[in-house]
mmCIF file of C-alpha atoms in Angstrom:
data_model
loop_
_atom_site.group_PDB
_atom_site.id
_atom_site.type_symbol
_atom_site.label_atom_id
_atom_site.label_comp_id
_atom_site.label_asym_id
_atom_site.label_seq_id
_atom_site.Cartn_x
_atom_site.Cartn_y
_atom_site.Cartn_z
ATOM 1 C CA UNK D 1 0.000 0.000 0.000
ATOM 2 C CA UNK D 2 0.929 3.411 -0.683
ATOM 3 C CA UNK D 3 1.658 5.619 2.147
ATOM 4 C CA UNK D 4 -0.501 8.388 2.187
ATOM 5 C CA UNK D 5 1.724 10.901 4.350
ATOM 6 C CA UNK D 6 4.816 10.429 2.367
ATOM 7 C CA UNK D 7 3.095 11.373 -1.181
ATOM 8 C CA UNK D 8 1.777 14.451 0.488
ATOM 9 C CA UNK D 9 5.148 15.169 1.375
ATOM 10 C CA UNK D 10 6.674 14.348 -1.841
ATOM 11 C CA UNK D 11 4.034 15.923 -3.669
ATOM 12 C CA UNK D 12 4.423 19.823 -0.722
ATOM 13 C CA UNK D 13 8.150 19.470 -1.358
ATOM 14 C CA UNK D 14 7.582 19.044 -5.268
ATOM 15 C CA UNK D 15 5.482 22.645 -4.967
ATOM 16 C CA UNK D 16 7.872 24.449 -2.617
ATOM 17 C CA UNK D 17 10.223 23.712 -5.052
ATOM 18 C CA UNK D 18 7.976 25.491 -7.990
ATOM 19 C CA UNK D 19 7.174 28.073 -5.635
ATOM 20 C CA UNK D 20 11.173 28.837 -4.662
ATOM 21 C CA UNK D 21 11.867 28.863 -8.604
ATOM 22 C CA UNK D 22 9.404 31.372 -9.349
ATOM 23 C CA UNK D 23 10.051 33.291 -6.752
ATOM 24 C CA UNK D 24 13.548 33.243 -7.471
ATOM 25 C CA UNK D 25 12.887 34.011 -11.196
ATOM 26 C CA UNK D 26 10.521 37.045 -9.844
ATOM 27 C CA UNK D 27 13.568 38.040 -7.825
ATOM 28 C CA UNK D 28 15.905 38.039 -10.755
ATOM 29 C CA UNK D 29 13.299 40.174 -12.483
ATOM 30 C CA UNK D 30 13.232 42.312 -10.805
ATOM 31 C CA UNK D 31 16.414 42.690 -9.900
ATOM 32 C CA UNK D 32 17.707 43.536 -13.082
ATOM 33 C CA UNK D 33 17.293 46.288 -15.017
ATOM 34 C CA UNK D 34 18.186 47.399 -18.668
ATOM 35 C CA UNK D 35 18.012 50.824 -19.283
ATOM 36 C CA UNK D 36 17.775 52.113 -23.236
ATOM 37 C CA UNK D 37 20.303 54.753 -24.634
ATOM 38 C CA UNK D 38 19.281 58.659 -24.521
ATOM 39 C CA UNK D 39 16.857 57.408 -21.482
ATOM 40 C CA UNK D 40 17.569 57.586 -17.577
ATOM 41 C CA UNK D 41 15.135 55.807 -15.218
ATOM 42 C CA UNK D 42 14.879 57.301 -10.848
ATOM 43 C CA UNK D 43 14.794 54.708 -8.434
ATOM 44 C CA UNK D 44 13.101 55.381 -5.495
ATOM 45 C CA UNK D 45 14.027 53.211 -2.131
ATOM 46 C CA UNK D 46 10.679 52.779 0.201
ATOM 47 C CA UNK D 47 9.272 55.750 -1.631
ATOM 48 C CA UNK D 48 12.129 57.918 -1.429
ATOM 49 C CA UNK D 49 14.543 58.828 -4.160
ATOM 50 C CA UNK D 50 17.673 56.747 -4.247
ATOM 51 C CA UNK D 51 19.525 57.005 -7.044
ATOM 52 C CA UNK D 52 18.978 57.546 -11.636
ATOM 53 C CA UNK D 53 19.719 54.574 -13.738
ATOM 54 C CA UNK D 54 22.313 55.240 -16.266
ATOM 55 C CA UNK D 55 21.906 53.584 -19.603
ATOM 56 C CA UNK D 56 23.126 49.984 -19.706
ATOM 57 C CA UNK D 57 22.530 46.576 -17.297
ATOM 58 C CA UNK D 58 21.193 47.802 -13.632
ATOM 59 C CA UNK D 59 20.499 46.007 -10.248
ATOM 60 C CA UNK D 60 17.859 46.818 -7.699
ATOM 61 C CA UNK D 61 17.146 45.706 -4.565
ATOM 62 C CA UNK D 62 13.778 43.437 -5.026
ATOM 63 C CA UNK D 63 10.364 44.608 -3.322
ATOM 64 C CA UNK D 64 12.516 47.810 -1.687
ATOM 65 C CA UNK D 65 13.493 50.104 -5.082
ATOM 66 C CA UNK D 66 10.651 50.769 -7.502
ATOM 67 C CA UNK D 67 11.938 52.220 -10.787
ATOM 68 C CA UNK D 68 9.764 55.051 -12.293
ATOM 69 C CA UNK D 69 9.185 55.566 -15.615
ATOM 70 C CA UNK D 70 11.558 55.931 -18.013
ATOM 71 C CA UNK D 71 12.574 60.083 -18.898
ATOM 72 C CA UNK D 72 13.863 60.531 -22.762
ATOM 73 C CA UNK D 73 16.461 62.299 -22.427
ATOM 74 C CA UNK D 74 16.479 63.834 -26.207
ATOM 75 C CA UNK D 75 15.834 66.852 -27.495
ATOM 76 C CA UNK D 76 12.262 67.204 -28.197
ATOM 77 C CA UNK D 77 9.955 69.321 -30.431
ATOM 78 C CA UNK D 78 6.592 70.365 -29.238
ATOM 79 C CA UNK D 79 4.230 72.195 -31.737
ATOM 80 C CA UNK D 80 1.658 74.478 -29.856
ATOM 81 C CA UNK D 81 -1.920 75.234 -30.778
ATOM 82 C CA UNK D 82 -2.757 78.979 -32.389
ATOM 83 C CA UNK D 83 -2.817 80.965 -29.446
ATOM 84 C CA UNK D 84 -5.080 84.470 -29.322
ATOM 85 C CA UNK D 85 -2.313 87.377 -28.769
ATOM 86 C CA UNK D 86 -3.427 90.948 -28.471
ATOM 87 C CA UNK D 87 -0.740 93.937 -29.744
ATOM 88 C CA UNK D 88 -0.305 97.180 -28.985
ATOM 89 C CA UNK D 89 -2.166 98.793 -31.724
ATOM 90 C CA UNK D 90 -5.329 96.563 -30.275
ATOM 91 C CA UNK D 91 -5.211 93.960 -32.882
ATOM 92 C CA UNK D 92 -6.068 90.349 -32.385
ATOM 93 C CA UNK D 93 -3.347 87.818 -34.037
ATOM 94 C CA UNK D 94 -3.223 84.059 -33.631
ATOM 95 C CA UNK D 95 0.559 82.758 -33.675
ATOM 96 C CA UNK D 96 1.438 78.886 -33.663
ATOM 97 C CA UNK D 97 4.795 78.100 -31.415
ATOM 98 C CA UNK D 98 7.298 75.420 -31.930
ATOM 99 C CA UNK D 99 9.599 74.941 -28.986
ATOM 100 C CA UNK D 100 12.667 72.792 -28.402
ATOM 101 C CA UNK D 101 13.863 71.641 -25.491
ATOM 102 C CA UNK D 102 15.861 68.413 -23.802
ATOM 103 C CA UNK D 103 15.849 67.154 -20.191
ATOM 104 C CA UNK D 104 18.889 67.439 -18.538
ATOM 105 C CA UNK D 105 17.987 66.427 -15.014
ATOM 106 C CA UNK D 106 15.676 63.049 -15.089
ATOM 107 C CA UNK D 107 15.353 63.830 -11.136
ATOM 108 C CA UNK D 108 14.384 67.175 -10.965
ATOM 109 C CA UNK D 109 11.722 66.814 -14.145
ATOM 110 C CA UNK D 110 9.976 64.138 -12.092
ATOM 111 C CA UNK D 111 9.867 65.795 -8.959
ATOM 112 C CA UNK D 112 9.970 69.709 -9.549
ATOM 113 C CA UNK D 113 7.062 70.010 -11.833
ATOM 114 C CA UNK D 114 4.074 67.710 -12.333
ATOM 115 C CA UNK D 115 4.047 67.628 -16.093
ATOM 116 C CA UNK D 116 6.893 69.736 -17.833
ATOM 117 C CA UNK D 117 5.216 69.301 -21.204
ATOM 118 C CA UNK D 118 1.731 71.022 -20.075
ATOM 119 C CA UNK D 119 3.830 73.750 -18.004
ATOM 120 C CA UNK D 120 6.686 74.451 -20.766
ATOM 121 C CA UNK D 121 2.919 75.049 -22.975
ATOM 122 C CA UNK D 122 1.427 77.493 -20.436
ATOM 123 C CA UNK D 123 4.417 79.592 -19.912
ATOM 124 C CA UNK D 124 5.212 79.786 -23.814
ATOM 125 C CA UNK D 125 1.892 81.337 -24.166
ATOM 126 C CA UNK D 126 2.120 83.707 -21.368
ATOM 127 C CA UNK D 127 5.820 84.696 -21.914
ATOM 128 C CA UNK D 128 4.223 85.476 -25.942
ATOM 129 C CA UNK D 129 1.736 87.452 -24.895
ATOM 130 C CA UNK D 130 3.908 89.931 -22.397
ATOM 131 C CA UNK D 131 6.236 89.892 -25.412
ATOM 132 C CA UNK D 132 4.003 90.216 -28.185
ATOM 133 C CA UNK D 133 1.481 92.987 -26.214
ATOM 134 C CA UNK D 134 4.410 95.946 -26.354
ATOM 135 C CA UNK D 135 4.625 95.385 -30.048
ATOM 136 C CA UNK D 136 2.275 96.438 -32.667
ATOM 137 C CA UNK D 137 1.282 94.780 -36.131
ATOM 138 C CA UNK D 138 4.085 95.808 -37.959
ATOM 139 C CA UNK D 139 7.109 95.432 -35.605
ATOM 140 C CA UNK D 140 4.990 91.871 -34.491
ATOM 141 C CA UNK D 141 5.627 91.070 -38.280
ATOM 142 C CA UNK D 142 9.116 92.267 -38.791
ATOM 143 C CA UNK D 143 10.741 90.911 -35.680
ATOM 144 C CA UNK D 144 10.296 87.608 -35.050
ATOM 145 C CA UNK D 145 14.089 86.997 -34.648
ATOM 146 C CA UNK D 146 13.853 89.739 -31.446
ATOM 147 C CA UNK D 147 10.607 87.643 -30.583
ATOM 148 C CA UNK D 148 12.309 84.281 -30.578
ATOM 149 C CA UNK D 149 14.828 85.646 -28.627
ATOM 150 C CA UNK D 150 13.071 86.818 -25.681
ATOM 151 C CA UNK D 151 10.599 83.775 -25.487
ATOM 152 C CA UNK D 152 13.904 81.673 -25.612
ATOM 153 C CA UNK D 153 15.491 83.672 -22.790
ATOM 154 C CA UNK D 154 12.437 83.541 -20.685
ATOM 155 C CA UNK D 155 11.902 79.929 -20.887
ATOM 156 C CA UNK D 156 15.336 78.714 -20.399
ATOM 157 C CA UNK D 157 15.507 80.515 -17.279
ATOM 158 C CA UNK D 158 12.302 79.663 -15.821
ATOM 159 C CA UNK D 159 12.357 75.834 -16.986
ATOM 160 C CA UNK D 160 15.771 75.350 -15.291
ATOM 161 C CA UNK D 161 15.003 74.696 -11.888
ATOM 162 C CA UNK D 162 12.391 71.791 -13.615
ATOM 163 C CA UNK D 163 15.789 69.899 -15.244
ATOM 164 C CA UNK D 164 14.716 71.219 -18.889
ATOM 165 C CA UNK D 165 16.899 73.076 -21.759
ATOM 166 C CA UNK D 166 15.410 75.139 -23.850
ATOM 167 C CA UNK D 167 17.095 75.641 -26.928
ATOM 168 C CA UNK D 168 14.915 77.325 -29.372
ATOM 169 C CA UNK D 169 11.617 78.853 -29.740
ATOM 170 C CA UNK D 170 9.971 79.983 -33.084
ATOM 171 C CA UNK D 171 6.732 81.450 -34.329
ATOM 172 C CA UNK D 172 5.551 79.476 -36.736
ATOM 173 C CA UNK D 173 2.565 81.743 -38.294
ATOM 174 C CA UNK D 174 1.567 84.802 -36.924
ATOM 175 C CA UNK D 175 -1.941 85.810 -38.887
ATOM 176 C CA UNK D 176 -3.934 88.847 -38.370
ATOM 177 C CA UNK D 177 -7.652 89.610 -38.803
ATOM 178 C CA UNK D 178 -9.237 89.000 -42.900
ATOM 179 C CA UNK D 179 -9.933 93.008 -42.402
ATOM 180 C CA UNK D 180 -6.039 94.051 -41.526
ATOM 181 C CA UNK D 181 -4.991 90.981 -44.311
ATOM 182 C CA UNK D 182 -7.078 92.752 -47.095
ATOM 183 C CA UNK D 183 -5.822 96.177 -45.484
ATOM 184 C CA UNK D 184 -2.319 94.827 -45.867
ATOM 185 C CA UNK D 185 -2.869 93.183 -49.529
ATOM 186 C CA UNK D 186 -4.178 96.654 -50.884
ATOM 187 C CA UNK D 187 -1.640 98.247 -49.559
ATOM 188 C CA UNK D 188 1.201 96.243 -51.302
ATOM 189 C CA UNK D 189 -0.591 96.200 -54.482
ATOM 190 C CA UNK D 190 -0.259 100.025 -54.152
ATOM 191 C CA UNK D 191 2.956 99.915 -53.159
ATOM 192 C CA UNK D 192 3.932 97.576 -56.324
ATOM 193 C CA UNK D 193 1.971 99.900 -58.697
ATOM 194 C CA UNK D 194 4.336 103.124 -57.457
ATOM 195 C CA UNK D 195 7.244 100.836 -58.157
ATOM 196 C CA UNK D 196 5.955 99.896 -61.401
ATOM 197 C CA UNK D 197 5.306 103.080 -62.725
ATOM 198 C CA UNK D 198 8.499 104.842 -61.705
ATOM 199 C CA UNK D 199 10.686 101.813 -62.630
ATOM 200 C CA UNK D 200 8.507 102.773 -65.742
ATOM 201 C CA UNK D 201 9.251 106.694 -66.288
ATOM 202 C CA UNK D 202 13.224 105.828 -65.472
ATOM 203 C CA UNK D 203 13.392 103.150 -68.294
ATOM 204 C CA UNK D 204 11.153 105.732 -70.666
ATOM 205 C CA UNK D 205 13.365 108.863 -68.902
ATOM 206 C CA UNK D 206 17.311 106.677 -69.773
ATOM 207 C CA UNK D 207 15.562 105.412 -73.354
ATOM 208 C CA UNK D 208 14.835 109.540 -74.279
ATOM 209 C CA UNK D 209 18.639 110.674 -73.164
ATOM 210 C CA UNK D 210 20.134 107.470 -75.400
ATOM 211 C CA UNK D 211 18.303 108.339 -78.426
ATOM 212 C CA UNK D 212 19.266 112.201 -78.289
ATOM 213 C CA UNK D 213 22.599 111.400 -77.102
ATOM 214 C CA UNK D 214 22.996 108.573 -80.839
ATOM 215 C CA UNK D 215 21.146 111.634 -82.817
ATOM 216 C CA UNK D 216 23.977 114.047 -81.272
ATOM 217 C CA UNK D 217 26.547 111.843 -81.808
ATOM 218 C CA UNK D 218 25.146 111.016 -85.298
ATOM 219 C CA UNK D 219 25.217 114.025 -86.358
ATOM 220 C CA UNK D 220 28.779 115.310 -85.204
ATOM 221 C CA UNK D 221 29.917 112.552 -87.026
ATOM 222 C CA UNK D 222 27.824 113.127 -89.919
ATOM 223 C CA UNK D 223 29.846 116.923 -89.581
ATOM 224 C CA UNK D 224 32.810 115.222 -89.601
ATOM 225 C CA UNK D 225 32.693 113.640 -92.629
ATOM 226 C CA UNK D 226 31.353 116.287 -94.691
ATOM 227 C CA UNK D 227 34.170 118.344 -93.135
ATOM 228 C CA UNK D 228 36.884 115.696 -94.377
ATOM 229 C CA UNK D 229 35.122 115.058 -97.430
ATOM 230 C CA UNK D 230 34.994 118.982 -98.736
ATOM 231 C CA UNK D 231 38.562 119.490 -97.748
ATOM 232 C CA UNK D 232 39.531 116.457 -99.913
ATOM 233 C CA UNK D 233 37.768 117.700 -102.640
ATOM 234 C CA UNK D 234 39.233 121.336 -102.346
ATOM 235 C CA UNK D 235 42.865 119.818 -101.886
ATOM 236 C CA UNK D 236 41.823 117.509 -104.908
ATOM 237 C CA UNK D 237 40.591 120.348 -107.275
ATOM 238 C CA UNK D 238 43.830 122.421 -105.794
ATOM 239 C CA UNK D 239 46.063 119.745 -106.728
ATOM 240 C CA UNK D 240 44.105 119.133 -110.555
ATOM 241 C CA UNK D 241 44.428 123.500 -110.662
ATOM 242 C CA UNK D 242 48.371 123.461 -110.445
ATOM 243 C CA UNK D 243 49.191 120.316 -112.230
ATOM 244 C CA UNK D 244 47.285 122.162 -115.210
ATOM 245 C CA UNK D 245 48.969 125.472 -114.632
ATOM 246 C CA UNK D 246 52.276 123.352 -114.650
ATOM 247 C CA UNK D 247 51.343 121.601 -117.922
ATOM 248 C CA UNK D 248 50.409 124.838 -119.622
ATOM 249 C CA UNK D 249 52.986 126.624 -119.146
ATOM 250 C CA UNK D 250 55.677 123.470 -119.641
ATOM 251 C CA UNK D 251 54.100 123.054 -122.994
ATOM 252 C CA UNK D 252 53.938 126.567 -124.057
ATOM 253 C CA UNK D 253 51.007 127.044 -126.032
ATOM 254 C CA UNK D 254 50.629 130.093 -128.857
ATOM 255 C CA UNK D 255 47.918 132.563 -128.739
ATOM 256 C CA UNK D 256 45.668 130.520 -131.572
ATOM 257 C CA UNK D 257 45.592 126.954 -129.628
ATOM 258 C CA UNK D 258 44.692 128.968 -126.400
ATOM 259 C CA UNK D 259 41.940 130.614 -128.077
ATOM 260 C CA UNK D 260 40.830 127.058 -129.766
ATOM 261 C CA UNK D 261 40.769 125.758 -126.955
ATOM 262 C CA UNK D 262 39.018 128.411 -124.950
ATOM 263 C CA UNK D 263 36.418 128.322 -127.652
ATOM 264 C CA UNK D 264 35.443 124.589 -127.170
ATOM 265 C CA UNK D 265 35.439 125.002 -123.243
ATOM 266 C CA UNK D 266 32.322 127.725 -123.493
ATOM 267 C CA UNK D 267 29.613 125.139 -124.564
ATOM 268 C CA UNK D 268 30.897 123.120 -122.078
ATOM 269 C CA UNK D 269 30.338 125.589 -119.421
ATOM 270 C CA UNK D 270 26.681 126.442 -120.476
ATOM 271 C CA UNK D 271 25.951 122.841 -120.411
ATOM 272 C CA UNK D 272 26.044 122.543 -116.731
ATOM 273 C CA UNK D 273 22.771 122.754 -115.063
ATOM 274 C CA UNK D 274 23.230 125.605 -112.261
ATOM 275 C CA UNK D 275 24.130 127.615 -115.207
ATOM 276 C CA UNK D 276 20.755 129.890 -115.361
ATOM 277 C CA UNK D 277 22.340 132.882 -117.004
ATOM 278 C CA UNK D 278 25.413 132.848 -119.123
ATOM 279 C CA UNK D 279 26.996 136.196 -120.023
ATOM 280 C CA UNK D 280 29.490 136.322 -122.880
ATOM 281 C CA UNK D 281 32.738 137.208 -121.880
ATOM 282 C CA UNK D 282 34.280 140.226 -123.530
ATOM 283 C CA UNK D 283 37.052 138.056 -124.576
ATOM 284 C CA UNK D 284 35.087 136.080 -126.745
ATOM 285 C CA UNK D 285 35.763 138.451 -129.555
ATOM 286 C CA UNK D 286 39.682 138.198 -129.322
ATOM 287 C CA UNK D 287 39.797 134.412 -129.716
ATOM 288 C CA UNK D 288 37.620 134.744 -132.571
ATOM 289 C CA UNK D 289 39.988 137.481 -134.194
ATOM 290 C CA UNK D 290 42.835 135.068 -133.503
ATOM 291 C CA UNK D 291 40.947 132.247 -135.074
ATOM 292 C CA UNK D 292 40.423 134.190 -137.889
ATOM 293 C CA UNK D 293 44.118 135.262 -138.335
ATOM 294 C CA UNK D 294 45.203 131.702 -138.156
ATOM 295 C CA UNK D 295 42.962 130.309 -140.852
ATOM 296 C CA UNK D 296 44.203 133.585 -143.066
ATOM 297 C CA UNK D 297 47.648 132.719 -141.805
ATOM 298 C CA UNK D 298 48.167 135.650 -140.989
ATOM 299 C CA UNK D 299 50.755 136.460 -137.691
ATOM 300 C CA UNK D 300 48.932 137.175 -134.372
ATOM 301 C CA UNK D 301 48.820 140.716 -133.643
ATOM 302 C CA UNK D 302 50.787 140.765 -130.475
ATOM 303 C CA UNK D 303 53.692 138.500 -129.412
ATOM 304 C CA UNK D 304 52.689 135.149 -127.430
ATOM 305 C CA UNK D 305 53.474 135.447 -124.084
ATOM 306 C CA UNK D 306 56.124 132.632 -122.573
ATOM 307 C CA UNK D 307 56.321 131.436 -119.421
ATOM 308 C CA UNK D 308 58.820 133.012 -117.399
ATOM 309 C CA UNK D 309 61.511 131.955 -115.134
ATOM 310 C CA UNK D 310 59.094 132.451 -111.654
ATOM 311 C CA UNK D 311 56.380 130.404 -113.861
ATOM 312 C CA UNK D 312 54.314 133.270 -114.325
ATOM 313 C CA UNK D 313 53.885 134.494 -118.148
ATOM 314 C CA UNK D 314 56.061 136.842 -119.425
ATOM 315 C CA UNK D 315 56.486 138.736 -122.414
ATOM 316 C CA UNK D 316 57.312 136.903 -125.423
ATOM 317 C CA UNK D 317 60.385 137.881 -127.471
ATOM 318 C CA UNK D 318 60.677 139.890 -130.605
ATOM 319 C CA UNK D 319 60.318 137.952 -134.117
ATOM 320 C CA UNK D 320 64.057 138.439 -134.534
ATOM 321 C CA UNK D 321 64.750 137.226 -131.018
ATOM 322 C CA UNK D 322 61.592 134.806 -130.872
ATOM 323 C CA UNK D 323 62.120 131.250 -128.792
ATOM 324 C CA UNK D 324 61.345 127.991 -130.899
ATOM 325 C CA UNK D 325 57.943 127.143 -131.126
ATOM 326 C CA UNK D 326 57.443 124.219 -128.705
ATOM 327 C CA UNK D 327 56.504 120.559 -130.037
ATOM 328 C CA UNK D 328 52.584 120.046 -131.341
ATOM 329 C CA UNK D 329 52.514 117.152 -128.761
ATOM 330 C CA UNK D 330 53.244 118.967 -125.671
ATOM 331 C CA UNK D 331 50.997 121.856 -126.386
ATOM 332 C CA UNK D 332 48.132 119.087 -127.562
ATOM 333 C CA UNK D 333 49.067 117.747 -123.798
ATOM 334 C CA UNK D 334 48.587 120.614 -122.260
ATOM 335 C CA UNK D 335 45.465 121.605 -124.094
ATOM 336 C CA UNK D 336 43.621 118.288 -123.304
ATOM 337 C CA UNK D 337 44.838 118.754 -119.463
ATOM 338 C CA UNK D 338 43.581 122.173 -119.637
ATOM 339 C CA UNK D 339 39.990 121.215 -121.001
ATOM 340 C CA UNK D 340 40.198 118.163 -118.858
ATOM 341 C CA UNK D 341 40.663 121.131 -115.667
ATOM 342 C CA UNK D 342 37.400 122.784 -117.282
ATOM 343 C CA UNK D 343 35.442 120.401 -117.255
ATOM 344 C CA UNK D 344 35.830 119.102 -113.607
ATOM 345 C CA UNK D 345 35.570 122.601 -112.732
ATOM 346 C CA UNK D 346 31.523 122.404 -114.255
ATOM 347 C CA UNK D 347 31.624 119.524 -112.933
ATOM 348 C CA UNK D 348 32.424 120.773 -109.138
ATOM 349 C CA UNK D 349 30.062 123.856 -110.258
ATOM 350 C CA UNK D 350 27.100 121.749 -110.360
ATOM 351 C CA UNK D 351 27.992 119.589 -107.309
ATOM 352 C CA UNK D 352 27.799 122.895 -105.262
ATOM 353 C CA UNK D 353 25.205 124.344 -106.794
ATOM 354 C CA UNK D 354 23.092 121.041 -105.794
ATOM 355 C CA UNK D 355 24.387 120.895 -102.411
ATOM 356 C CA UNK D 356 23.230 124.669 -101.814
ATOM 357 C CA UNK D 357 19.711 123.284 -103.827
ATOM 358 C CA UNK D 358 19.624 120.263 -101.069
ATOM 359 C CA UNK D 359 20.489 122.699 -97.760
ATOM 360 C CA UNK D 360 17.922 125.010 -99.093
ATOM 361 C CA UNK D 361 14.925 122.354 -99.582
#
């Protein structure tokens, strides 16, 4: 027969046995702690604060420390509802926060303030509104940097007794009343037209002074030229002038081929179109004598005149102490050049005369 007594026992033992593994295991448990990186965890011995957990392996003393929850010890972001801010000028605004901040002191954020989130909130809104209230629209607007900087100031001097940094704080929107945004968008569409228009009357204003200072310059150089161009053509027709008086006098031409050739030069002269009167020179009736006499054969009159030693014409010699008749082909030379000198003479006649015809139309 089995004995009753000694199963009990075997079967009590068997269940002290379960009972000392599990508590040991609950032991162990809770013994040990592993603490994440960027968090710290407090420990508080029979309710009182003992020591902050480190990140890493941990021990506690079972059923005497309690570990609280865990702190992050990162830098957070926290975006705040609109908040209603009034200015100086009396104007309602609604401006959205973003603050950043980090927990430096796991102890003193879990027992110097209840809830740092809810009281970092609170005091952003209050220190915006002391700031915000001794500015008006415009300077609200404009100065956010000078805004940030005083909220930042504020709270990282009043959050550092609670263990929390703050870092930064900016405004993320700061909108006015519809009635001061239409105000506003009016006014910059004003403000843009002014712009536009003078930007405008300078372009118009610099376009006027180029095209008078090109129709200045224009005509200078237009000046210029006809400057260069009638002092050519007087050093030209100078030049043509004395190479003909050379040539006459080198080829020494008689009273009758002068006359000839002073004949044939008249028609030539009446041709050109400024000519509106033509008077008939007195000496008209000399190279016709001489004409005459040389188809009579008779001698000329008066002695031929020479050229003279200065290149002027001097008086010719007597019959008995006459020079010799120069060659027929230097005094045809000399003729050609002279009629040649004649008719770009005309020819310069009627260029003036149509210049003074242009300047006077």
């Amino acid at each position: 027969m089995v004995d009753v007594g000694a199963f009990v026992g075997q079967i009590f033992v068997v269940v002290l046995l379960i009972v000392i593994a599990i508590f040991v295991i609950v032991v162990i448990f809770r013994s040990i702690r592993i603490i994440p990186q960027a968090y710290s965890g407090v420990v508080e011995r029979l309710g009182r604060y003992q020591r902050t957990l480190s990140p890493g392996l941990n021990l506690l003393v079972p059923f005497i420390d309690r570990l609280r929850p865990l702190v992050d010890m990162r830098e957070q972001v926290v975006s705040f509802p609109p908040q209603p801010v009034i200015t100086e000028d009396n104007l309602v605004v609604s401006i959205d926060t973003v603050v950043y901040f980090q927990v430096t002191d796991a102890r003193a954020a879990t027992y110097e303030i209840a809830n740092y989130l809810s009281a970092v909130e609170q005091l952003t809104t209050t220190t915006l509104r002391n700031v915000v209230g001794g500015l008006n629209l415009e300077e609200a607007l404009t100065s956010r940097d000078e805004i940030n900087g005083q909220l930042r100031v504020v709270l990282d001097e009043a959050t550092g007794k609670w263990g929390l940094r703050v870092s930064r704080v900016e405004l993320k929107a700061i909108d006015p009343p519809h009635s001061i945004q239409d105000s506003m968008e009016k006014q910059m569409r004003a403000e843009r037209d002014r712009r536009a228009a003078i930007l405008t009357a300078e372009g118009s204003k610099q376009s006027q002074i180029l095209e008078a200072e090109g129709r200045r310059q224009a005509a200078i150089l237009g000046a210029e030229g006809d400057k260069q161009a009638a002092v050519l053509r007087a050093q030209g027709e100078a030049e043509a002038i004395q190479m003909v008086f050379h040539a006459i006098h080198a080829g020494a031409p008689d009273e009758k081929l002068l006359a000839y050739q002073y004949l044939q030069t008249l028609p030539k002269i009446a041709e050109s179109p400024s000519s509106k009167l033509w008077i008939v020179p007195s000496e008209l009736t000399q190279a016709l004598q001489g004409i005459g006499e040389a188809f009579a054969g008779r001698a000329p009159v008066g002695p031929a005149p020479t050229p003279g030693a200065d290149g002027g014409l001097a008086p010719a010699a007597t019959p008995a102490t006459a020079s010799t008749p120069a060659p027929s082909g230097a005094v045809s030379e000399a003729a050609n050049a002279a009629v040649a000198a004649a008719r770009e003479a005309a020819s310069a006649a009627d260029d003036i005369a149509s210049e003074a015809t242009d300047h006077v139309s």
